[in-house]
Amino acid sequence: MKLRIDKMLANTGIGSRKEIKQDAKKGLVTVNGTVVKDSSKIIDTDTDVVKYNGEIVRYIQHIYLLMNKPQGVVSATEDNYDRTVVELLSEEDRFYEPFPVGRLDKDTEGLLLITNDGQLAHDLLSPKKHVDKTYYAEVAEEVTREDVKAFEEGIILTEENYKTLPAKLEIIESGYPSKCLVTIKEGKFHQIKRMFKSVNNEVVFLKRISMGPLKLDENLKPGEYRHLTEEEINSLLQRK
Ligand code: URA
């Protein structure tokens, strides 16, 4: 793949393009053994050996994006009717062909990981891995201690006659609507909505606030996203 040195190094998480430009000027970047002070130079990641501060930099083909998914957009790469989360990405990021890890409903907001790392996506979605997902939910009716107990014991999803794994329901405020946090370890279709339905309640607002070690970045407005930090990427990859 051919791309600018600053972009290539920034993509690997070494620093911002501005920092890399300065570092290149200082002589910290070499390509095939020659110091390159102009970080806008195009290199070929397949054949050129790029070193930063004496260390070979392996080009990372994976990108990891954290989006605050807005309502009204579907968690897909393509759709005939609706706008997709991938359409909200810059052309630069779409180049890497990322896809959303799992689905949030069209009317659900919040944390969505978008990546082209298929192995990581597979691991995070695997039912065997039991990755915690926490949602902030507003529901139409009062939430009771009995509901907390029922979620803890597991709810039967009638369509597939499946009993959910123990889920944690924390009441923030009980009323009309009620506000709560729900943590589940799996991701059945419309799971949170169906769990509340089975205790005669109805989700009126749903937002995912965490998935495994990843937390929603409250600085991101709905529809905005950012690249994961190196620390966040490592926390995810360590799960493997
Ligand atoms: N549960 C739901 O019902 N919807 C979502 O989008 C996610 C979890």
PDB file of C-alpha atoms and ligand atoms in Angstrom:
ATOM      1  CA  MET A   1       0.000   0.000   0.000  1.00  0.00           C
ATOM      2  CA  LYS A   2       1.307   3.432  -0.915  1.00  0.00           C
ATOM      3  CA  LEU A   3       0.858   6.264   1.543  1.00  0.00           C
ATOM      4  CA  ARG A   4       2.550   9.235   3.149  1.00  0.00           C
ATOM      5  CA  ILE A   5       5.097   8.532   5.879  1.00  0.00           C
ATOM      6  CA  ASP A   6       3.336  10.792   8.375  1.00  0.00           C
ATOM      7  CA  LYS A   7       0.044   9.028   7.783  1.00  0.00           C
ATOM      8  CA  MET A   8       1.585   5.601   8.006  1.00  0.00           C
ATOM      9  CA  LEU A   9       3.352   6.411  11.286  1.00  0.00           C
ATOM     10  CA  ALA A  10       0.314   8.185  12.737  1.00  0.00           C
ATOM     11  CA  ASN A  11      -1.837   5.154  11.918  1.00  0.00           C
ATOM     12  CA  THR A  12       0.442   2.967  13.981  1.00  0.00           C
ATOM     13  CA  GLY A  13      -0.174   5.219  16.987  1.00  0.00           C
ATOM     14  CA  ILE A  14       3.362   6.629  17.258  1.00  0.00           C
ATOM     15  CA  GLY A  15       2.092  10.184  17.429  1.00  0.00           C
ATOM     16  CA  SER A  16       0.083  12.819  15.652  1.00  0.00           C
ATOM     17  CA  ARG A  17       1.005  13.757  12.101  1.00  0.00           C
ATOM     18  CA  LYS A  18       2.300  17.083  13.436  1.00  0.00           C
ATOM     19  CA  GLU A  19       4.579  15.365  15.948  1.00  0.00           C
ATOM     20  CA  ILE A  20       5.829  12.999  13.270  1.00  0.00           C
ATOM     21  CA  LYS A  21       6.571  15.922  10.952  1.00  0.00           C
ATOM     22  CA  GLN A  22       8.733  17.461  13.685  1.00  0.00           C
ATOM     23  CA  ASP A  23      10.438  14.169  14.476  1.00  0.00           C
ATOM     24  CA  ALA A  24      11.190  13.596  10.786  1.00  0.00           C
ATOM     25  CA  LYS A  25      12.782  17.055  10.621  1.00  0.00           C
ATOM     26  CA  LYS A  26      14.987  16.020  13.551  1.00  0.00           C
ATOM     27  CA  GLY A  27      16.153  12.999  11.513  1.00  0.00           C
ATOM     28  CA  LEU A  28      14.327  10.321  13.501  1.00  0.00           C
ATOM     29  CA  VAL A  29      12.733   8.717  10.452  1.00  0.00           C
ATOM     30  CA  THR A  30      14.580   6.577   7.908  1.00  0.00           C
ATOM     31  CA  VAL A  31      13.327   4.782   4.828  1.00  0.00           C
ATOM     32  CA  ASN A  32      15.512   1.919   3.593  1.00  0.00           C
ATOM     33  CA  GLY A  33      18.353   3.255   5.702  1.00  0.00           C
ATOM     34  CA  THR A  34      18.202   6.849   4.455  1.00  0.00           C
ATOM     35  CA  VAL A  35      17.071   9.693   6.692  1.00  0.00           C
ATOM     36  CA  VAL A  36      13.890  11.253   5.320  1.00  0.00           C
ATOM     37  CA  LYS A  37      13.170  14.699   6.701  1.00  0.00           C
ATOM     38  CA  ASP A  38      10.068  15.329   4.627  1.00  0.00           C
ATOM     39  CA  SER A  39       7.297  13.293   6.271  1.00  0.00           C
ATOM     40  CA  SER A  40       4.922  13.877   3.351  1.00  0.00           C
ATOM     41  CA  LYS A  41       7.044  11.534   1.221  1.00  0.00           C
ATOM     42  CA  ILE A  42       5.103   8.576  -0.160  1.00  0.00           C
ATOM     43  CA  ILE A  43       6.313   5.123   0.759  1.00  0.00           C
ATOM     44  CA  ASP A  44       5.218   1.628  -0.158  1.00  0.00           C
ATOM     45  CA  THR A  45       4.343  -0.318   2.995  1.00  0.00           C
ATOM     46  CA  ASP A  46       4.907  -3.613   1.192  1.00  0.00           C
ATOM     47  CA  THR A  47       8.501  -2.975   0.162  1.00  0.00           C
ATOM     48  CA  ASP A  48       9.974  -0.017   2.078  1.00  0.00           C
ATOM     49  CA  VAL A  49      11.545  -0.469   5.493  1.00  0.00           C
ATOM     50  CA  VAL A  50      10.604   2.451   7.686  1.00  0.00           C
ATOM     51  CA  LYS A  51      12.399   3.045  10.955  1.00  0.00           C
ATOM     52  CA  TYR A  52      11.387   5.478  13.661  1.00  0.00           C
ATOM     53  CA  ASN A  53      14.032   6.300  16.211  1.00  0.00           C
ATOM     54  CA  GLY A  54      16.050   3.282  15.046  1.00  0.00           C
ATOM     55  CA  GLU A  55      13.172   0.791  15.361  1.00  0.00           C
ATOM     56  CA  ILE A  56      11.493  -0.870  12.400  1.00  0.00           C
ATOM     57  CA  VAL A  57       7.854   0.143  12.214  1.00  0.00           C
ATOM     58  CA  ARG A  58       5.569  -2.607  11.076  1.00  0.00           C
ATOM     59  CA  TYR A  59       2.671  -1.113   9.219  1.00  0.00           C
ATOM     60  CA  ILE A  60      -0.539  -1.807  11.024  1.00  0.00           C
ATOM     61  CA  GLN A  61      -3.317  -2.550   8.632  1.00  0.00           C
ATOM     62  CA  HIS A  62      -5.922  -2.612  11.349  1.00  0.00           C
ATOM     63  CA  ILE A  63      -7.900   0.381  12.417  1.00  0.00           C
ATOM     64  CA  TYR A  64      -9.992   0.632  15.546  1.00  0.00           C
ATOM     65  CA  LEU A  65     -12.633   3.325  15.814  1.00  0.00           C
ATOM     66  CA  LEU A  66     -14.876   4.203  18.723  1.00  0.00           C
ATOM     67  CA  MET A  67     -18.142   5.764  17.641  1.00  0.00           C
ATOM     68  CA  ASN A  68     -20.975   7.256  19.593  1.00  0.00           C
ATOM     69  CA  LYS A  69     -23.619   5.826  17.310  1.00  0.00           C
ATOM     70  CA  PRO A  70     -26.512   8.188  16.735  1.00  0.00           C
ATOM     71  CA  GLN A  71     -30.148   7.116  16.456  1.00  0.00           C
ATOM     72  CA  GLY A  72     -31.508   6.641  12.938  1.00  0.00           C
ATOM     73  CA  VAL A  73     -28.383   5.005  11.542  1.00  0.00           C
ATOM     74  CA  VAL A  74     -27.938   1.262  11.101  1.00  0.00           C
ATOM     75  CA  SER A  75     -24.984  -0.814  12.328  1.00  0.00           C
ATOM     76  CA  ALA A  76     -23.976  -2.114   8.924  1.00  0.00           C
ATOM     77  CA  THR A  77     -21.567  -1.371   6.118  1.00  0.00           C
ATOM     78  CA  GLU A  78     -24.264  -1.092   3.440  1.00  0.00           C
ATOM     79  CA  ASP A  79     -28.016  -0.734   3.476  1.00  0.00           C
ATOM     80  CA  ASN A  80     -30.573  -0.106   0.777  1.00  0.00           C
ATOM     81  CA  TYR A  81     -32.767   2.162   2.892  1.00  0.00           C
ATOM     82  CA  ASP A  82     -30.891   3.668   5.798  1.00  0.00           C
ATOM     83  CA  ARG A  83     -27.674   5.494   6.410  1.00  0.00           C
ATOM     84  CA  THR A  84     -25.023   3.213   7.888  1.00  0.00           C
ATOM     85  CA  VAL A  85     -22.428   3.878  10.570  1.00  0.00           C
ATOM     86  CA  VAL A  86     -19.703   3.316   7.982  1.00  0.00           C
ATOM     87  CA  GLU A  87     -21.109   6.179   5.898  1.00  0.00           C
ATOM     88  CA  LEU A  88     -20.383   8.461   8.862  1.00  0.00           C
ATOM     89  CA  LEU A  89     -16.651   7.725   8.597  1.00  0.00           C
ATOM     90  CA  SER A  90     -14.177   9.834   6.687  1.00  0.00           C
ATOM     91  CA  GLU A  91     -13.078   8.581   3.294  1.00  0.00           C
ATOM     92  CA  GLU A  92      -9.626   8.073   4.784  1.00  0.00           C
ATOM     93  CA  ASP A  93     -10.968   5.662   7.405  1.00  0.00           C
ATOM     94  CA  ARG A  94     -13.382   3.917   5.028  1.00  0.00           C
ATOM     95  CA  PHE A  95     -10.367   3.052   2.900  1.00  0.00           C
ATOM     96  CA  TYR A  96      -9.509   0.329   5.456  1.00  0.00           C
ATOM     97  CA  GLU A  97     -12.913  -1.281   5.004  1.00  0.00           C
ATOM     98  CA  PRO A  98     -13.914  -1.348   8.650  1.00  0.00           C
ATOM     99  CA  PHE A  99     -17.181  -2.825   9.866  1.00  0.00           C
ATOM    100  CA  PRO A 100     -19.144  -2.506  13.107  1.00  0.00           C
ATOM    101  CA  VAL A 101     -18.480  -5.124  15.775  1.00  0.00           C
ATOM    102  CA  GLY A 102     -21.970  -6.401  16.484  1.00  0.00           C
ATOM    103  CA  ARG A 103     -25.162  -4.456  16.119  1.00  0.00           C
ATOM    104  CA  LEU A 104     -26.937  -1.735  17.951  1.00  0.00           C
ATOM    105  CA  ASP A 105     -30.555  -1.237  16.897  1.00  0.00           C
ATOM    106  CA  LYS A 106     -31.344   1.697  14.629  1.00  0.00           C
ATOM    107  CA  ASP A 107     -32.858   3.594  17.566  1.00  0.00           C
ATOM    108  CA  THR A 108     -30.054   2.688  20.024  1.00  0.00           C
ATOM    109  CA  GLU A 109     -27.230   5.138  20.670  1.00  0.00           C
ATOM    110  CA  GLY A 110     -23.799   4.775  22.113  1.00  0.00           C
ATOM    111  CA  LEU A 111     -20.575   2.861  22.008  1.00  0.00           C
ATOM    112  CA  LEU A 112     -19.873   1.065  18.775  1.00  0.00           C
ATOM    113  CA  LEU A 113     -16.478  -0.352  17.913  1.00  0.00           C
ATOM    114  CA  ILE A 114     -15.736  -0.204  14.206  1.00  0.00           C
ATOM    115  CA  THR A 115     -12.688  -2.082  12.985  1.00  0.00           C
ATOM    116  CA  ASN A 116     -11.283  -4.193  10.191  1.00  0.00           C
ATOM    117  CA  ASP A 117      -9.734  -6.640  12.672  1.00  0.00           C
ATOM    118  CA  GLY A 118     -11.877  -9.689  12.006  1.00  0.00           C
ATOM    119  CA  GLN A 119     -10.194 -11.805  14.654  1.00  0.00           C
ATOM    120  CA  LEU A 120     -10.861  -9.256  17.371  1.00  0.00           C
ATOM    121  CA  ALA A 121     -14.465  -8.830  16.238  1.00  0.00           C
ATOM    122  CA  HIS A 122     -14.944 -12.569  16.336  1.00  0.00           C
ATOM    123  CA  ASP A 123     -13.490 -12.789  19.846  1.00  0.00           C
ATOM    124  CA  LEU A 124     -15.576  -9.927  21.193  1.00  0.00           C
ATOM    125  CA  LEU A 125     -18.775 -11.359  19.753  1.00  0.00           C
ATOM    126  CA  SER A 126     -18.132 -14.976  20.648  1.00  0.00           C
ATOM    127  CA  PRO A 127     -20.856 -16.156  23.049  1.00  0.00           C
ATOM    128  CA  LYS A 128     -18.194 -18.154  24.870  1.00  0.00           C
ATOM    129  CA  LYS A 129     -16.189 -15.072  25.784  1.00  0.00           C
ATOM    130  CA  HIS A 130     -18.968 -13.441  27.833  1.00  0.00           C
ATOM    131  CA  VAL A 131     -17.876  -9.874  27.160  1.00  0.00           C
ATOM    132  CA  ASP A 132     -19.795  -7.483  29.430  1.00  0.00           C
ATOM    133  CA  LYS A 133     -21.883  -4.835  27.680  1.00  0.00           C
ATOM    134  CA  THR A 134     -23.444  -2.115  29.790  1.00  0.00           C
ATOM    135  CA  TYR A 135     -26.406  -0.056  28.646  1.00  0.00           C
ATOM    136  CA  TYR A 136     -28.097   3.005  30.067  1.00  0.00           C
ATOM    137  CA  ALA A 137     -31.810   2.430  29.629  1.00  0.00           C
ATOM    138  CA  GLU A 138     -34.922   4.488  30.204  1.00  0.00           C
ATOM    139  CA  VAL A 139     -38.047   2.403  30.494  1.00  0.00           C
ATOM    140  CA  ALA A 140     -41.684   3.481  30.521  1.00  0.00           C
ATOM    141  CA  GLU A 141     -42.774   1.923  33.809  1.00  0.00           C
ATOM    142  CA  GLU A 142     -41.349   1.580  37.310  1.00  0.00           C
ATOM    143  CA  VAL A 143     -38.415  -0.795  37.756  1.00  0.00           C
ATOM    144  CA  THR A 144     -38.720  -2.986  40.815  1.00  0.00           C
ATOM    145  CA  ARG A 145     -36.557  -5.144  43.086  1.00  0.00           C
ATOM    146  CA  GLU A 146     -38.346  -8.129  41.501  1.00  0.00           C
ATOM    147  CA  ASP A 147     -37.071  -7.043  38.086  1.00  0.00           C
ATOM    148  CA  VAL A 148     -33.525  -6.867  39.464  1.00  0.00           C
ATOM    149  CA  LYS A 149     -33.945 -10.419  40.745  1.00  0.00           C
ATOM    150  CA  ALA A 150     -35.512 -11.663  37.513  1.00  0.00           C
ATOM    151  CA  PHE A 151     -32.621 -10.222  35.452  1.00  0.00           C
ATOM    152  CA  GLU A 152     -30.140 -11.815  37.852  1.00  0.00           C
ATOM    153  CA  GLU A 153     -31.844 -15.194  37.531  1.00  0.00           C
ATOM    154  CA  GLY A 154     -32.111 -15.011  33.732  1.00  0.00           C
ATOM    155  CA  ILE A 155     -35.038 -14.112  31.518  1.00  0.00           C
ATOM    156  CA  ILE A 156     -36.662 -16.534  29.104  1.00  0.00           C
ATOM    157  CA  LEU A 157     -36.672 -15.122  25.592  1.00  0.00           C
ATOM    158  CA  THR A 158     -39.811 -16.832  24.391  1.00  0.00           C
ATOM    159  CA  GLU A 159     -39.213 -16.751  20.616  1.00  0.00           C
ATOM    160  CA  GLU A 160     -36.200 -19.030  20.887  1.00  0.00           C
ATOM    161  CA  ASN A 161     -37.015 -20.417  24.343  1.00  0.00           C
ATOM    162  CA  TYR A 162     -33.624 -19.282  25.599  1.00  0.00           C
ATOM    163  CA  LYS A 163     -32.795 -18.300  29.160  1.00  0.00           C
ATOM    164  CA  THR A 164     -30.452 -15.328  29.296  1.00  0.00           C
ATOM    165  CA  LEU A 165     -27.298 -15.469  31.383  1.00  0.00           C
ATOM    166  CA  PRO A 166     -27.454 -13.569  34.688  1.00  0.00           C
ATOM    167  CA  ALA A 167     -27.719  -9.856  33.942  1.00  0.00           C
ATOM    168  CA  LYS A 168     -27.102  -6.986  36.327  1.00  0.00           C
ATOM    169  CA  LEU A 169     -29.877  -4.425  36.598  1.00  0.00           C
ATOM    170  CA  GLU A 170     -29.049  -1.304  38.588  1.00  0.00           C
ATOM    171  CA  ILE A 171     -31.853   1.141  39.283  1.00  0.00           C
ATOM    172  CA  ILE A 172     -30.796   4.780  39.044  1.00  0.00           C
ATOM    173  CA  GLU A 173     -34.286   6.190  39.435  1.00  0.00           C
ATOM    174  CA  SER A 174     -37.614   4.382  39.481  1.00  0.00           C
ATOM    175  CA  GLY A 175     -40.539   6.298  38.054  1.00  0.00           C
ATOM    176  CA  TYR A 176     -42.202   7.134  34.777  1.00  0.00           C
ATOM    177  CA  PRO A 177     -39.858   6.710  33.009  1.00  0.00           C
ATOM    178  CA  SER A 178     -37.344   4.787  35.108  1.00  0.00           C
ATOM    179  CA  LYS A 179     -33.631   5.116  34.573  1.00  0.00           C
ATOM    180  CA  CYS A 180     -31.270   2.194  34.975  1.00  0.00           C
ATOM    181  CA  LEU A 181     -28.086   0.443  33.948  1.00  0.00           C
ATOM    182  CA  VAL A 182     -28.139  -3.072  32.563  1.00  0.00           C
ATOM    183  CA  THR A 183     -25.098  -5.264  32.041  1.00  0.00           C
ATOM    184  CA  ILE A 184     -25.404  -8.333  29.845  1.00  0.00           C
ATOM    185  CA  LYS A 185     -22.801 -10.874  28.788  1.00  0.00           C
ATOM    186  CA  GLU A 186     -24.293 -11.834  25.447  1.00  0.00           C
ATOM    187  CA  GLY A 187     -25.948 -10.119  22.519  1.00  0.00           C
ATOM    188  CA  LYS A 188     -29.184 -11.710  21.441  1.00  0.00           C
ATOM    189  CA  PHE A 189     -31.349  -9.835  18.954  1.00  0.00           C
ATOM    190  CA  HIS A 190     -33.054  -6.871  20.725  1.00  0.00           C
ATOM    191  CA  GLN A 191     -31.968  -8.463  23.989  1.00  0.00           C
ATOM    192  CA  ILE A 192     -32.428  -5.556  26.389  1.00  0.00           C
ATOM    193  CA  LYS A 193     -35.762  -4.556  24.877  1.00  0.00           C
ATOM    194  CA  ARG A 194     -37.007  -8.124  25.049  1.00  0.00           C
ATOM    195  CA  MET A 195     -35.810  -8.598  28.630  1.00  0.00           C
ATOM    196  CA  PHE A 196     -37.766  -5.555  29.762  1.00  0.00           C
ATOM    197  CA  LYS A 197     -40.771  -6.613  27.711  1.00  0.00           C
ATOM    198  CA  SER A 198     -40.844  -9.911  29.548  1.00  0.00           C
ATOM    199  CA  VAL A 199     -41.170  -8.038  32.867  1.00  0.00           C
ATOM    200  CA  ASN A 200     -44.007  -5.934  31.377  1.00  0.00           C
ATOM    201  CA  ASN A 201     -41.933  -2.862  30.747  1.00  0.00           C
ATOM    202  CA  GLU A 202     -40.823  -1.026  27.614  1.00  0.00           C
ATOM    203  CA  VAL A 203     -37.498   0.513  26.683  1.00  0.00           C
ATOM    204  CA  VAL A 204     -37.978   4.097  25.521  1.00  0.00           C
ATOM    205  CA  PHE A 205     -34.297   5.056  25.282  1.00  0.00           C
ATOM    206  CA  LEU A 206     -31.218   2.869  25.045  1.00  0.00           C
ATOM    207  CA  LYS A 207     -27.554   3.794  24.951  1.00  0.00           C
ATOM    208  CA  ARG A 208     -24.568   1.477  25.236  1.00  0.00           C
ATOM    209  CA  ILE A 209     -21.939   2.900  27.565  1.00  0.00           C
ATOM    210  CA  SER A 210     -19.345   0.140  27.683  1.00  0.00           C
ATOM    211  CA  MET A 211     -18.203  -3.040  26.002  1.00  0.00           C
ATOM    212  CA  GLY A 212     -15.517  -5.112  27.723  1.00  0.00           C
ATOM    213  CA  PRO A 213     -12.725  -2.713  28.667  1.00  0.00           C
ATOM    214  CA  LEU A 214     -13.977   0.022  26.311  1.00  0.00           C
ATOM    215  CA  LYS A 215     -15.969   2.943  27.664  1.00  0.00           C
ATOM    216  CA  LEU A 216     -18.033   5.396  25.665  1.00  0.00           C
ATOM    217  CA  ASP A 217     -16.143   8.673  25.338  1.00  0.00           C
ATOM    218  CA  GLU A 218     -18.581  11.289  26.564  1.00  0.00           C
ATOM    219  CA  ASN A 219     -16.727  13.926  24.535  1.00  0.00           C
ATOM    220  CA  LEU A 220     -18.078  12.285  21.399  1.00  0.00           C
ATOM    221  CA  LYS A 221     -21.424  13.679  20.327  1.00  0.00           C
ATOM    222  CA  PRO A 222     -23.804  11.212  18.643  1.00  0.00           C
ATOM    223  CA  GLY A 223     -22.385  10.546  15.172  1.00  0.00           C
ATOM    224  CA  GLU A 224     -18.818  11.414  16.159  1.00  0.00           C
ATOM    225  CA  TYR A 225     -15.978   8.951  16.475  1.00  0.00           C
ATOM    226  CA  ARG A 226     -12.274   8.764  17.149  1.00  0.00           C
ATOM    227  CA  HIS A 227      -9.449   6.278  16.780  1.00  0.00           C
ATOM    228  CA  LEU A 228      -8.836   4.136  19.864  1.00  0.00           C
ATOM    229  CA  THR A 229      -5.783   5.058  21.887  1.00  0.00           C
ATOM    230  CA  GLU A 230      -2.923   2.605  22.014  1.00  0.00           C
ATOM    231  CA  GLU A 231      -3.909   1.784  25.588  1.00  0.00           C
ATOM    232  CA  GLU A 232      -7.470   0.986  24.533  1.00  0.00           C
ATOM    233  CA  ILE A 233      -6.272  -1.194  21.660  1.00  0.00           C
ATOM    234  CA  ASN A 234      -3.966  -3.096  24.005  1.00  0.00           C
ATOM    235  CA  SER A 235      -6.730  -3.595  26.547  1.00  0.00           C
ATOM    236  CA  LEU A 236      -8.879  -5.145  23.810  1.00  0.00           C
ATOM    237  CA  LEU A 237      -6.155  -7.287  22.280  1.00  0.00           C
ATOM    238  CA  GLN A 238      -5.170  -8.666  25.683  1.00  0.00           C
ATOM    239  CA  ARG A 239      -8.586 -10.309  25.805  1.00  0.00           C
ATOM    240  CA  LYS A 240      -7.552 -12.659  23.016  1.00  0.00           C
TER     241      LYS A 240
HETATM  242  N1  URA B   1     -30.412  -4.661  23.220  1.00  0.00           N
HETATM  243  C1  URA B   1     -31.380  -4.102  22.451  1.00  0.00           C
HETATM  244  O1  URA B   1     -32.553  -4.361  22.653  1.00  0.00           O
HETATM  245  N2  URA B   1     -31.010  -3.274  21.490  1.00  0.00           N
HETATM  246  C2  URA B   1     -29.732  -2.921  21.238  1.00  0.00           C
HETATM  247  O2  URA B   1     -29.477  -2.137  20.339  1.00  0.00           O
HETATM  248  C3  URA B   1     -28.754  -3.515  22.038  1.00  0.00           C
HETATM  249  C4  URA B   1     -29.106  -4.380  23.022  1.00  0.00           C
END
